[in-house]
């Protein structure tokens, strides 16, 4: 099966929708929300790496960019949930 | 570089920024992570040293909690709960115990259950229950959150309860400033005898008293036992009647505003960057802007659902 860009984007949408659903479901438990946000961010980083690997344009700076995007999401969630 | 040139350099793909908006470069992204980490640390430190200036606005009081709880019951055709001094004393002792032993649970680390506190206050119950909340900013917020949680809602709308007690107190839990709300429900043989006889309610209350039925956590139906040796006062302690905090800067409002503005700018630049790259057919090594946009948008939606408060 050939993984097209659209199907990969659909997978990402499913990951994010699942994360959002879980995030909403556990409210108002802030600790669990933070855990779900962190797991979703990690899943996003993994998705980004796989996506670019399949596109054969995976470079170190792309990996770092996805990791930093995930880290930004986590630190923003920590700002809201942990301060 | 002119002012316009600087804006282009920061926000649009251009030859001066290697065709990637400067604020999306890897070193810039790393700087944001670091800045927010420092900001979070700074907020916590400042809050500890100057809680009157930088703190959590709180306005939770027993009379408001009682009114909101009874309003919810009335809307479902249930009778009002009466504020009981012994149940309030039990709730106050429970809150005190949570701060002293540093736990956030229905049962203490030493094995004390909510029913031990109720018995300890001298309330001889036939049915009892407990709801906990922490770090909400208003009384209505607490009751609305309980109503949105099926198990807590079950307690609030349980027809067999006749009396209620509250404790609202501020303290330090797990190293964090925490406003605890303990809500204890009960029905005793005395309260059943004196309860107003409303047709749909009383039969259920009596049935519960005669034959205990399994209920959801955190409700328990057990026969009342003799009061424990530490009998608390029957009057609700005044120190536990409410918490009002009005800091100059409310931390949740401040952090929320900053996070939304930052995420909004980042999302806007990602869209702009993607549009220019697509229009100019620029080939470059970078992450997927649409993916970043979707991810950050999902995060912004999630942050919109965040409530600092927690229930148990």
PDB file of N, CA and C in Angstrom, chain B residues 198-292:
ATOM      1  N   UNK B 198     -41.775  15.182  51.591  1.00  0.00           N
ATOM      2  CA  UNK B 198     -42.142  15.415  50.199  1.00  0.00           C
ATOM      3  C   UNK B 198     -42.297  14.049  49.541  1.00  0.00           C
ATOM      4  N   UNK B 199     -43.432  13.841  48.943  1.00  0.00           N
ATOM      5  CA  UNK B 199     -43.801  12.512  48.463  1.00  0.00           C
ATOM      6  C   UNK B 199     -42.720  11.754  47.694  1.00  0.00           C
ATOM      7  N   UNK B 200     -42.097  12.320  46.660  1.00  0.00           N
ATOM      8  CA  UNK B 200     -41.180  11.501  45.889  1.00  0.00           C
ATOM      9  C   UNK B 200     -39.851  11.231  46.587  1.00  0.00           C
ATOM     10  N   UNK B 201     -39.540  11.979  47.638  1.00  0.00           N
ATOM     11  CA  UNK B 201     -38.213  11.899  48.250  1.00  0.00           C
ATOM     12  C   UNK B 201     -38.175  10.931  49.426  1.00  0.00           C
ATOM     13  N   UNK B 202     -39.110  11.101  50.342  1.00  0.00           N
ATOM     14  CA  UNK B 202     -39.058  10.377  51.607  1.00  0.00           C
ATOM     15  C   UNK B 202     -39.038   8.854  51.426  1.00  0.00           C
ATOM     16  N   UNK B 203     -39.843   8.283  50.565  1.00  0.00           N
ATOM     17  CA  UNK B 203     -39.793   6.827  50.430  1.00  0.00           C
ATOM     18  C   UNK B 203     -38.403   6.333  50.042  1.00  0.00           C
ATOM     19  N   UNK B 204     -37.755   7.061  49.169  1.00  0.00           N
ATOM     20  CA  UNK B 204     -36.414   6.644  48.752  1.00  0.00           C
ATOM     21  C   UNK B 204     -35.438   6.724  49.916  1.00  0.00           C
ATOM     22  N   UNK B 205     -35.556   7.826  50.685  1.00  0.00           N
ATOM     23  CA  UNK B 205     -34.646   8.010  51.810  1.00  0.00           C
ATOM     24  C   UNK B 205     -34.847   6.909  52.838  1.00  0.00           C
ATOM     25  N   UNK B 206     -36.085   6.586  53.112  1.00  0.00           N
ATOM     26  CA  UNK B 206     -36.359   5.537  54.071  1.00  0.00           C
ATOM     27  C   UNK B 206     -35.898   4.189  53.544  1.00  0.00           C
ATOM     28  N   UNK B 207     -36.119   3.963  52.257  1.00  0.00           N
ATOM     29  CA  UNK B 207     -35.678   2.694  51.671  1.00  0.00           C
ATOM     30  C   UNK B 207     -34.176   2.545  51.817  1.00  0.00           C
ATOM     31  N   UNK B 208     -33.460   3.637  51.589  1.00  0.00           N
ATOM     32  CA  UNK B 208     -31.997   3.572  51.706  1.00  0.00           C
ATOM     33  C   UNK B 208     -31.599   3.263  53.139  1.00  0.00           C
ATOM     34  N   UNK B 209     -32.365   3.815  54.078  1.00  0.00           N
ATOM     35  CA  UNK B 209     -32.024   3.586  55.472  1.00  0.00           C
ATOM     36  C   UNK B 209     -32.303   2.146  55.882  1.00  0.00           C
ATOM     37  N   UNK B 210     -33.363   1.571  55.316  1.00  0.00           N
ATOM     38  CA  UNK B 210     -33.739   0.224  55.732  1.00  0.00           C
ATOM     39  C   UNK B 210     -32.907  -0.857  55.047  1.00  0.00           C
ATOM     40  N   UNK B 211     -32.715  -0.711  53.765  1.00  0.00           N
ATOM     41  CA  UNK B 211     -31.926  -1.734  53.087  1.00  0.00           C
ATOM     42  C   UNK B 211     -30.867  -1.064  52.209  1.00  0.00           C
ATOM     43  N   UNK B 212     -29.640  -1.020  52.716  1.00  0.00           N
ATOM     44  CA  UNK B 212     -28.567  -0.354  51.983  1.00  0.00           C
ATOM     45  C   UNK B 212     -28.382  -0.955  50.600  1.00  0.00           C
ATOM     46  N   UNK B 213     -28.196  -0.079  49.623  1.00  0.00           N
ATOM     47  CA  UNK B 213     -27.979  -0.545  48.246  1.00  0.00           C
ATOM     48  C   UNK B 213     -26.590  -0.101  47.790  1.00  0.00           C
ATOM     49  N   UNK B 214     -25.981  -0.859  46.863  1.00  0.00           N
ATOM     50  CA  UNK B 214     -24.659  -0.455  46.398  1.00  0.00           C
ATOM     51  C   UNK B 214     -24.750   0.877  45.659  1.00  0.00           C
ATOM     52  N   UNK B 215     -23.835   1.731  45.896  1.00  0.00           N
ATOM     53  CA  UNK B 215     -23.822   3.032  45.227  1.00  0.00           C
ATOM     54  C   UNK B 215     -22.442   3.251  44.618  1.00  0.00           C
ATOM     55  N   UNK B 216     -22.355   4.271  43.825  1.00  0.00           N
ATOM     56  CA  UNK B 216     -21.088   4.530  43.143  1.00  0.00           C
ATOM     57  C   UNK B 216     -20.092   5.205  44.069  1.00  0.00           C
ATOM     58  N   UNK B 217     -18.838   5.009  43.777  1.00  0.00           N
ATOM     59  CA  UNK B 217     -17.772   5.699  44.509  1.00  0.00           C
ATOM     60  C   UNK B 217     -17.940   7.185  44.231  1.00  0.00           C
ATOM     61  N   UNK B 218     -17.754   8.111  45.139  1.00  0.00           N
ATOM     62  CA  UNK B 218     -17.280   7.907  46.489  1.00  0.00           C
ATOM     63  C   UNK B 218     -18.380   7.781  47.540  1.00  0.00           C
ATOM     64  N   UNK B 219     -19.553   7.323  47.138  1.00  0.00           N
ATOM     65  CA  UNK B 219     -20.637   7.176  48.119  1.00  0.00           C
ATOM     66  C   UNK B 219     -20.545   5.818  48.790  1.00  0.00           C
ATOM     67  N   UNK B 220     -20.877   5.769  50.030  1.00  0.00           N
ATOM     68  CA  UNK B 220     -20.893   4.488  50.725  1.00  0.00           C
ATOM     69  C   UNK B 220     -22.119   4.420  51.616  1.00  0.00           C
ATOM     70  N   UNK B 221     -22.731   3.297  51.671  1.00  0.00           N
ATOM     71  CA  UNK B 221     -23.891   3.127  52.543  1.00  0.00           C
ATOM     72  C   UNK B 221     -23.536   2.069  53.568  1.00  0.00           C
ATOM     73  N   UNK B 222     -23.336   2.487  54.781  1.00  0.00           N
ATOM     74  CA  UNK B 222     -22.990   1.554  55.859  1.00  0.00           C
ATOM     75  C   UNK B 222     -23.735   1.981  57.113  1.00  0.00           C
ATOM     76  N   UNK B 223     -23.953   1.050  58.007  1.00  0.00           N
ATOM     77  CA  UNK B 223     -24.608   1.445  59.249  1.00  0.00           C
ATOM     78  C   UNK B 223     -23.700   2.353  60.065  1.00  0.00           C
ATOM     79  N   UNK B 224     -24.288   3.277  60.742  1.00  0.00           N
ATOM     80  CA  UNK B 224     -23.496   4.191  61.556  1.00  0.00           C
ATOM     81  C   UNK B 224     -22.872   3.455  62.725  1.00  0.00           C
ATOM     82  N   UNK B 225     -21.672   3.843  63.070  1.00  0.00           N
ATOM     83  CA  UNK B 225     -20.998   3.237  64.222  1.00  0.00           C
ATOM     84  C   UNK B 225     -20.889   4.292  65.307  1.00  0.00           C
ATOM     85  N   UNK B 226     -20.408   3.859  66.449  1.00  0.00           N
ATOM     86  CA  UNK B 226     -20.266   4.796  67.565  1.00  0.00           C
ATOM     87  C   UNK B 226     -19.226   5.864  67.229  1.00  0.00           C
ATOM     88  N   UNK B 227     -19.422   7.092  67.721  1.00  0.00           N
ATOM     89  CA  UNK B 227     -18.460   8.141  67.426  1.00  0.00           C
ATOM     90  C   UNK B 227     -17.065   7.771  67.907  1.00  0.00           C
ATOM     91  N   UNK B 228     -16.063   8.176  67.137  1.00  0.00           N
ATOM     92  CA  UNK B 228     -14.680   7.909  67.522  1.00  0.00           C
ATOM     93  C   UNK B 228     -14.312   8.783  68.712  1.00  0.00           C
ATOM     94  N   UNK B 229     -13.119   8.539  69.240  1.00  0.00           N
ATOM     95  CA  UNK B 229     -12.717   9.250  70.449  1.00  0.00           C
ATOM     96  C   UNK B 229     -12.535  10.750  70.210  1.00  0.00           C
ATOM     97  N   UNK B 230     -12.077  11.131  68.979  1.00  0.00           N
ATOM     98  CA  UNK B 230     -11.865  12.551  68.700  1.00  0.00           C
ATOM     99  C   UNK B 230     -13.155  13.157  68.162  1.00  0.00           C
ATOM    100  N   UNK B 231     -13.946  13.648  69.025  1.00  0.00           N
ATOM    101  CA  UNK B 231     -15.224  14.240  68.616  1.00  0.00           C
ATOM    102  C   UNK B 231     -15.028  15.728  68.346  1.00  0.00           C
ATOM    103  N   UNK B 232     -15.327  16.115  67.114  1.00  0.00           N
ATOM    104  CA  UNK B 232     -15.173  17.527  66.767  1.00  0.00           C
ATOM    105  C   UNK B 232     -16.394  18.306  67.196  1.00  0.00           C
ATOM    106  N   UNK B 233     -16.266  19.596  67.167  1.00  0.00           N
ATOM    107  CA  UNK B 233     -17.377  20.465  67.550  1.00  0.00           C
ATOM    108  C   UNK B 233     -18.537  20.314  66.575  1.00  0.00           C
ATOM    109  N   UNK B 234     -19.718  20.478  67.056  1.00  0.00           N
ATOM    110  CA  UNK B 234     -20.883  20.384  66.202  1.00  0.00           C
ATOM    111  C   UNK B 234     -21.092  21.617  65.342  1.00  0.00           C
ATOM    112  N   UNK B 235     -20.406  22.692  65.647  1.00  0.00           N
ATOM    113  CA  UNK B 235     -20.564  23.917  64.869  1.00  0.00           C
ATOM    114  C   UNK B 235     -19.505  23.984  63.774  1.00  0.00           C
ATOM    115  N   UNK B 236     -19.878  24.509  62.601  1.00  0.00           N
ATOM    116  CA  UNK B 236     -18.897  24.621  61.530  1.00  0.00           C
ATOM    117  C   UNK B 236     -17.800  25.618  61.913  1.00  0.00           C
ATOM    118  N   UNK B 237     -16.517  25.225  61.845  1.00  0.00           N
ATOM    119  CA  UNK B 237     -15.444  26.144  62.218  1.00  0.00           C
ATOM    120  C   UNK B 237     -15.402  27.337  61.254  1.00  0.00           C
ATOM    121  N   UNK B 238     -15.318  28.534  61.798  1.00  0.00           N
ATOM    122  CA  UNK B 238     -15.383  29.745  60.957  1.00  0.00           C
ATOM    123  C   UNK B 238     -14.205  29.831  59.994  1.00  0.00           C
ATOM    124  N   UNK B 239     -13.048  29.239  60.369  1.00  0.00           N
ATOM    125  CA  UNK B 239     -11.863  29.308  59.495  1.00  0.00           C
ATOM    126  C   UNK B 239     -12.079  28.531  58.197  1.00  0.00           C
ATOM    127  N   UNK B 240     -13.108  27.725  58.127  1.00  0.00           N
ATOM    128  CA  UNK B 240     -13.333  26.874  56.959  1.00  0.00           C
ATOM    129  C   UNK B 240     -14.576  27.294  56.161  1.00  0.00           C
ATOM    130  N   UNK B 241     -15.061  28.499  56.419  1.00  0.00           N
ATOM    131  CA  UNK B 241     -16.307  28.929  55.787  1.00  0.00           C
ATOM    132  C   UNK B 241     -16.122  29.513  54.388  1.00  0.00           C
ATOM    133  N   UNK B 242     -14.916  29.895  54.038  1.00  0.00           N
ATOM    134  CA  UNK B 242     -14.710  30.452  52.701  1.00  0.00           C
ATOM    135  C   UNK B 242     -13.308  30.971  52.489  1.00  0.00           C
ATOM    136  N   UNK B 243     -12.972  31.167  51.223  1.00  0.00           N
ATOM    137  CA  UNK B 243     -11.658  31.710  50.860  1.00  0.00           C
ATOM    138  C   UNK B 243     -11.881  32.821  49.843  1.00  0.00           C
ATOM    139  N   UNK B 244     -11.349  34.005  50.152  1.00  0.00           N
ATOM    140  CA  UNK B 244     -11.388  35.112  49.196  1.00  0.00           C
ATOM    141  C   UNK B 244      -9.964  35.601  48.975  1.00  0.00           C
ATOM    142  N   UNK B 245      -9.503  35.510  47.752  1.00  0.00           N
ATOM    143  CA  UNK B 245      -8.161  35.992  47.400  1.00  0.00           C
ATOM    144  C   UNK B 245      -8.304  36.921  46.206  1.00  0.00           C
ATOM    145  N   UNK B 246      -7.745  38.126  46.332  1.00  0.00           N
ATOM    146  CA  UNK B 246      -7.813  39.090  45.218  1.00  0.00           C
ATOM    147  C   UNK B 246      -6.423  39.631  44.919  1.00  0.00           C
ATOM    148  N   UNK B 247      -5.578  38.854  44.263  1.00  0.00           N
ATOM    149  CA  UNK B 247      -4.236  39.363  43.933  1.00  0.00           C
ATOM    150  C   UNK B 247      -4.321  40.436  42.847  1.00  0.00           C
ATOM    151  N   UNK B 248      -3.280  41.242  42.777  1.00  0.00           N
ATOM    152  CA  UNK B 248      -3.248  42.312  41.764  1.00  0.00           C
ATOM    153  C   UNK B 248      -3.259  41.700  40.360  1.00  0.00           C
ATOM    154  N   UNK B 249      -2.464  40.652  40.176  1.00  0.00           N
ATOM    155  CA  UNK B 249      -2.428  39.957  38.874  1.00  0.00           C
ATOM    156  C   UNK B 249      -2.866  38.516  39.097  1.00  0.00           C
ATOM    157  N   UNK B 250      -3.885  38.111  38.342  1.00  0.00           N
ATOM    158  CA  UNK B 250      -4.391  36.742  38.457  1.00  0.00           C
ATOM    159  C   UNK B 250      -3.577  35.838  37.518  1.00  0.00           C
ATOM    160  N   UNK B 251      -2.863  34.880  38.086  1.00  0.00           N
ATOM    161  CA  UNK B 251      -1.950  34.045  37.292  1.00  0.00           C
ATOM    162  C   UNK B 251      -2.666  33.325  36.140  1.00  0.00           C
ATOM    163  N   UNK B 252      -3.818  32.661  36.364  1.00  0.00           N
ATOM    164  CA  UNK B 252      -4.467  31.970  35.228  1.00  0.00           C
ATOM    165  C   UNK B 252      -4.794  32.905  34.064  1.00  0.00           C
ATOM    166  N   UNK B 253      -5.249  34.123  34.361  1.00  0.00           N
ATOM    167  CA  UNK B 253      -5.579  35.073  33.294  1.00  0.00           C
ATOM    168  C   UNK B 253      -4.310  35.489  32.549  1.00  0.00           C
ATOM    169  N   UNK B 254      -3.266  35.791  33.307  1.00  0.00           N
ATOM    170  CA  UNK B 254      -2.002  36.230  32.708  1.00  0.00           C
ATOM    171  C   UNK B 254      -1.414  35.145  31.793  1.00  0.00           C
ATOM    172  N   UNK B 255      -1.313  33.921  32.308  1.00  0.00           N
ATOM    173  CA  UNK B 255      -0.692  32.851  31.528  1.00  0.00           C
ATOM    174  C   UNK B 255      -1.532  32.504  30.293  1.00  0.00           C
ATOM    175  N   UNK B 256      -2.842  32.493  30.475  1.00  0.00           N
ATOM    176  CA  UNK B 256      -3.731  32.173  29.352  1.00  0.00           C
ATOM    177  C   UNK B 256      -3.574  33.208  28.226  1.00  0.00           C
ATOM    178  N   UNK B 257      -3.565  34.483  28.585  1.00  0.00           N
ATOM    179  CA  UNK B 257      -3.423  35.546  27.588  1.00  0.00           C
ATOM    180  C   UNK B 257      -2.104  35.418  26.838  1.00  0.00           C
ATOM    181  N   UNK B 258      -1.028  35.203  27.588  1.00  0.00           N
ATOM    182  CA  UNK B 258       0.299  35.104  26.965  1.00  0.00           C
ATOM    183  C   UNK B 258       0.361  33.900  26.026  1.00  0.00           C
ATOM    184  N   UNK B 259      -0.142  32.762  26.495  1.00  0.00           N
ATOM    185  CA  UNK B 259      -0.097  31.542  25.675  1.00  0.00           C
ATOM    186  C   UNK B 259      -0.928  31.702  24.401  1.00  0.00           C
ATOM    187  N   UNK B 260      -2.112  32.287  24.527  1.00  0.00           N
ATOM    188  CA  UNK B 260      -2.973  32.448  23.338  1.00  0.00           C
ATOM    189  C   UNK B 260      -2.355  33.410  22.331  1.00  0.00           C
ATOM    190  N   UNK B 261      -1.775  34.506  22.808  1.00  0.00           N
ATOM    191  CA  UNK B 261      -1.149  35.469  21.883  1.00  0.00           C
ATOM    192  C   UNK B 261       0.049  34.810  21.192  1.00  0.00           C
ATOM    193  N   UNK B 262       0.880  34.127  21.964  1.00  0.00           N
ATOM    194  CA  UNK B 262       2.065  33.477  21.387  1.00  0.00           C
ATOM    195  C   UNK B 262       1.659  32.422  20.351  1.00  0.00           C
ATOM    196  N   UNK B 263       0.738  31.543  20.730  1.00  0.00           N
ATOM    197  CA  UNK B 263       0.300  30.484  19.811  1.00  0.00           C
ATOM    198  C   UNK B 263      -0.358  31.094  18.571  1.00  0.00           C
ATOM    199  N   UNK B 264      -1.122  32.167  18.758  1.00  0.00           N
ATOM    200  CA  UNK B 264      -1.771  32.841  17.631  1.00  0.00           C
ATOM    201  C   UNK B 264      -0.758  33.394  16.643  1.00  0.00           C
ATOM    202  N   UNK B 265       0.287  34.025  17.148  1.00  0.00           N
ATOM    203  CA  UNK B 265       1.341  34.576  16.273  1.00  0.00           C
ATOM    204  C   UNK B 265       2.031  33.437  15.521  1.00  0.00           C
ATOM    205  N   UNK B 266       2.368  32.377  16.248  1.00  0.00           N
ATOM    206  CA  UNK B 266       3.070  31.244  15.635  1.00  0.00           C
ATOM    207  C   UNK B 266       2.209  30.600  14.533  1.00  0.00           C
ATOM    208  N   UNK B 267       0.939  30.411  14.806  1.00  0.00           N
ATOM    209  CA  UNK B 267       0.026  29.816  13.819  1.00  0.00           C
ATOM    210  C   UNK B 267      -0.093  30.742  12.603  1.00  0.00           C
ATOM    211  N   UNK B 268      -0.238  32.041  12.869  1.00  0.00           N
ATOM    212  CA  UNK B 268      -0.347  33.014  11.774  1.00  0.00           C
ATOM    213  C   UNK B 268       0.884  32.997  10.881  1.00  0.00           C
ATOM    214  N   UNK B 269       2.057  32.963  11.470  1.00  0.00           N
ATOM    215  CA  UNK B 269       3.304  32.960  10.681  1.00  0.00           C
ATOM    216  C   UNK B 269       3.452  31.646   9.917  1.00  0.00           C
ATOM    217  N   UNK B 270       3.027  30.544  10.521  1.00  0.00           N
ATOM    218  CA  UNK B 270       3.088  29.254   9.821  1.00  0.00           C
ATOM    219  C   UNK B 270       2.230  29.293   8.551  1.00  0.00           C
ATOM    220  N   UNK B 271       1.048  29.881   8.655  1.00  0.00           N
ATOM    221  CA  UNK B 271       0.150  29.972   7.494  1.00  0.00           C
ATOM    222  C   UNK B 271       0.775  30.876   6.430  1.00  0.00           C
ATOM    223  N   UNK B 272       1.285  32.014   6.876  1.00  0.00           N
ATOM    224  CA  UNK B 272       1.903  32.984   5.961  1.00  0.00           C
ATOM    225  C   UNK B 272       3.116  32.367   5.259  1.00  0.00           C
ATOM    226  N   UNK B 273       3.927  31.694   6.037  1.00  0.00           N
ATOM    227  CA  UNK B 273       5.137  31.049   5.519  1.00  0.00           C
ATOM    228  C   UNK B 273       4.777  29.985   4.473  1.00  0.00           C
ATOM    229  N   UNK B 274       3.764  29.173   4.793  1.00  0.00           N
ATOM    230  CA  UNK B 274       3.340  28.115   3.865  1.00  0.00           C
ATOM    231  C   UNK B 274       2.798  28.721   2.571  1.00  0.00           C
ATOM    232  N   UNK B 275       2.047  29.796   2.719  1.00  0.00           N
ATOM    233  CA  UNK B 275       1.436  30.436   1.549  1.00  0.00           C
ATOM    234  C   UNK B 275       2.513  31.003   0.614  1.00  0.00           C
ATOM    235  N   UNK B 276       3.492  31.711   1.169  1.00  0.00           N
ATOM    236  CA  UNK B 276       4.552  32.322   0.353  1.00  0.00           C
ATOM    237  C   UNK B 276       5.406  31.237  -0.325  1.00  0.00           C
ATOM    238  N   UNK B 277       5.744  30.196   0.431  1.00  0.00           N
ATOM    239  CA  UNK B 277       6.572  29.107  -0.117  1.00  0.00           C
ATOM    240  C   UNK B 277       5.848  28.408  -1.259  1.00  0.00           C
ATOM    241  N   UNK B 278       4.542  28.190  -1.057  1.00  0.00           N
ATOM    242  CA  UNK B 278       3.767  27.520  -2.098  1.00  0.00           C
ATOM    243  C   UNK B 278       3.644  28.417  -3.339  1.00  0.00           C
ATOM    244  N   UNK B 279       3.433  29.714  -3.104  1.00  0.00           N
ATOM    245  CA  UNK B 279       3.239  30.664  -4.216  1.00  0.00           C
ATOM    246  C   UNK B 279       4.530  30.833  -5.022  1.00  0.00           C
ATOM    247  N   UNK B 280       5.648  30.884  -4.321  1.00  0.00           N
ATOM    248  CA  UNK B 280       6.932  31.109  -5.003  1.00  0.00           C
ATOM    249  C   UNK B 280       7.615  29.797  -5.401  1.00  0.00           C
ATOM    250  N   UNK B 281       6.958  28.684  -5.071  1.00  0.00           N
ATOM    251  CA  UNK B 281       7.495  27.350  -5.383  1.00  0.00           C
ATOM    252  C   UNK B 281       8.922  27.190  -4.859  1.00  0.00           C
ATOM    253  N   UNK B 282       9.111  27.558  -3.597  1.00  0.00           N
ATOM    254  CA  UNK B 282      10.440  27.460  -2.973  1.00  0.00           C
ATOM    255  C   UNK B 282      10.641  26.028  -2.465  1.00  0.00           C
ATOM    256  N   UNK B 283      11.785  25.460  -2.773  1.00  0.00           N
ATOM    257  CA  UNK B 283      12.122  24.123  -2.272  1.00  0.00           C
ATOM    258  C   UNK B 283      13.114  24.301  -1.129  1.00  0.00           C
ATOM    259  N   UNK B 284      12.798  23.726   0.018  1.00  0.00           N
ATOM    260  CA  UNK B 284      13.659  23.897   1.198  1.00  0.00           C
ATOM    261  C   UNK B 284      13.520  22.682   2.117  1.00  0.00           C
ATOM    262  N   UNK B 285      14.464  22.553   3.019  1.00  0.00           N
ATOM    263  CA  UNK B 285      14.411  21.461   3.999  1.00  0.00           C
ATOM    264  C   UNK B 285      13.785  22.015   5.277  1.00  0.00           C
ATOM    265  N   UNK B 286      12.566  21.610   5.550  1.00  0.00           N
ATOM    266  CA  UNK B 286      11.873  22.103   6.755  1.00  0.00           C
ATOM    267  C   UNK B 286      10.707  21.183   7.075  1.00  0.00           C
ATOM    268  N   UNK B 287      10.143  21.361   8.251  1.00  0.00           N
ATOM    269  CA  UNK B 287       8.987  20.571   8.650  1.00  0.00           C
ATOM    270  C   UNK B 287       7.760  20.964   7.840  1.00  0.00           C
ATOM    271  N   UNK B 288       6.690  20.183   8.037  1.00  0.00           N
ATOM    272  CA  UNK B 288       5.443  20.371   7.300  1.00  0.00           C
ATOM    273  C   UNK B 288       4.628  21.472   7.995  1.00  0.00           C
ATOM    274  N   UNK B 289       4.488  22.631   7.335  1.00  0.00           N
ATOM    275  CA  UNK B 289       3.781  23.757   7.970  1.00  0.00           C
ATOM    276  C   UNK B 289       2.330  23.428   8.296  1.00  0.00           C
ATOM    277  N   UNK B 290       1.663  22.692   7.379  1.00  0.00           N
ATOM    278  CA  UNK B 290       0.246  22.368   7.618  1.00  0.00           C
ATOM    279  C   UNK B 290       0.128  21.478   8.855  1.00  0.00           C
ATOM    280  N   UNK B 291       1.080  20.545   8.994  1.00  0.00           N
ATOM    281  CA  UNK B 291       1.072  19.657  10.164  1.00  0.00           C
ATOM    282  C   UNK B 291       1.292  20.472  11.443  1.00  0.00           C
ATOM    283  N   UNK B 292       2.267  21.381  11.407  1.00  0.00           N
ATOM    284  CA  UNK B 292       2.514  22.231  12.585  1.00  0.00           C
ATOM    285  C   UNK B 292       1.262  23.053  12.907  1.00  0.00           C
TER     286      UNK B 292
END
